[in-house]
């Protein structure tokens, strides 16, 4: 299949009628799948009402069929079509954070969405992305769009159209290239089917931000206990992994540098993930600065691109600094732990 690339300037007016956006929307209506930029990462969109379209998403990504998709909408009105109930708690969260990087789990109405999109669960995950191109595409096609991150299953999520093409060129109808995404890590997934909201996946909206709006917020036990079964099926898989084994390192710069030297003396090509503050202090085969430690948002924005760059340089092993586990640092550490398969070396 020839994968189209539609370049769109996200700052132009009247995006809904932009020829590239209309072209992509037409493919969605024909139950083809297209990648689209959101404020978090690129998504691989397909008509959520169509088994045919949703099946194409799973095939293109090589995604296990038991991992449900997030449904993307442009208008809150659309929720009524497929959510069985919209609790007051969810209304409050939508008022505060939509459009934005917050996915909310609702009880599902039966018979509207493809059962494949929700992997047969009694619930459905929904979000309204805060990206002009995504919103224009959603409005232009008028459909609820199922969209997982537009990477091959297991790889780091795409934050640029080039990342999408690296993984999915020839496997999807097209990609709307709206430039680099902003947040860089995926949306926060919060379950609102009980009285107290539960974070199933940390992401772009922090626990602290949620608490400021709704008071008590819990976290799925699986986020801290490796033995617990996660409530978001996708959280049980290893993810975001670069080709070379990645180790998180807790300790001083001197300790990290000694680890690098030990591996180089064994003849390995060593990669090191640090930040702009520390980059000049290390010596390794490939030292990459992933944003600035002083502003964790910049680390989140650069994380997946940095993980992908290690693949291009063919290193044998990667050591990474770790980050504070608060604010957006919580999502960064969650992704880093998955990329590392939880391997941590402490001084
Ligand atoms: O920022 C994002 O959320 C991006 C962009 C493209 O919107 N999308 C994304 O989708 O990250 P995906 O498929 O890569 O991750 C969706 C996560 C998975 O962990 C999945 O198991 C979980 O949401 N999920 C989906 N539906 C669910 C449900 N009904 N109950 C619990 N977890 C659900
Ligand atoms: Mg994903």
Short mmCIF file of C-alpha atoms and ligand atoms in Angstrom, two decimals, residues 41 61 63 67 148-151 155 157 186 201 239-240, ligand 2:
data_model
loop_
_atom_site.label_atom_id
_atom_site.label_comp_id
_atom_site.label_asym_id
_atom_site.label_seq_id
_atom_site.Cartn_x
_atom_site.Cartn_y
_atom_site.Cartn_z
CA UNK A 41 1.82 11.58 20.43
CA UNK A 61 0.50 -2.08 14.66
CA UNK A 63 -1.20 -5.05 18.53
CA UNK A 67 -5.74 -4.26 24.37
CA UNK A 148 -3.85 4.04 19.65
CA UNK A 149 -0.38 5.54 19.41
CA UNK A 150 0.85 5.19 15.79
CA UNK A 151 3.91 3.02 16.50
CA UNK A 155 8.19 0.52 20.09
CA UNK A 157 5.35 6.13 20.60
CA UNK A 186 0.51 9.86 26.18
CA UNK A 201 -1.85 5.20 33.32
CA UNK A 239 6.68 -0.97 25.78
CA UNK A 240 8.74 1.85 24.41
MG1 LIG B 2 0.60 3.04 22.80
#
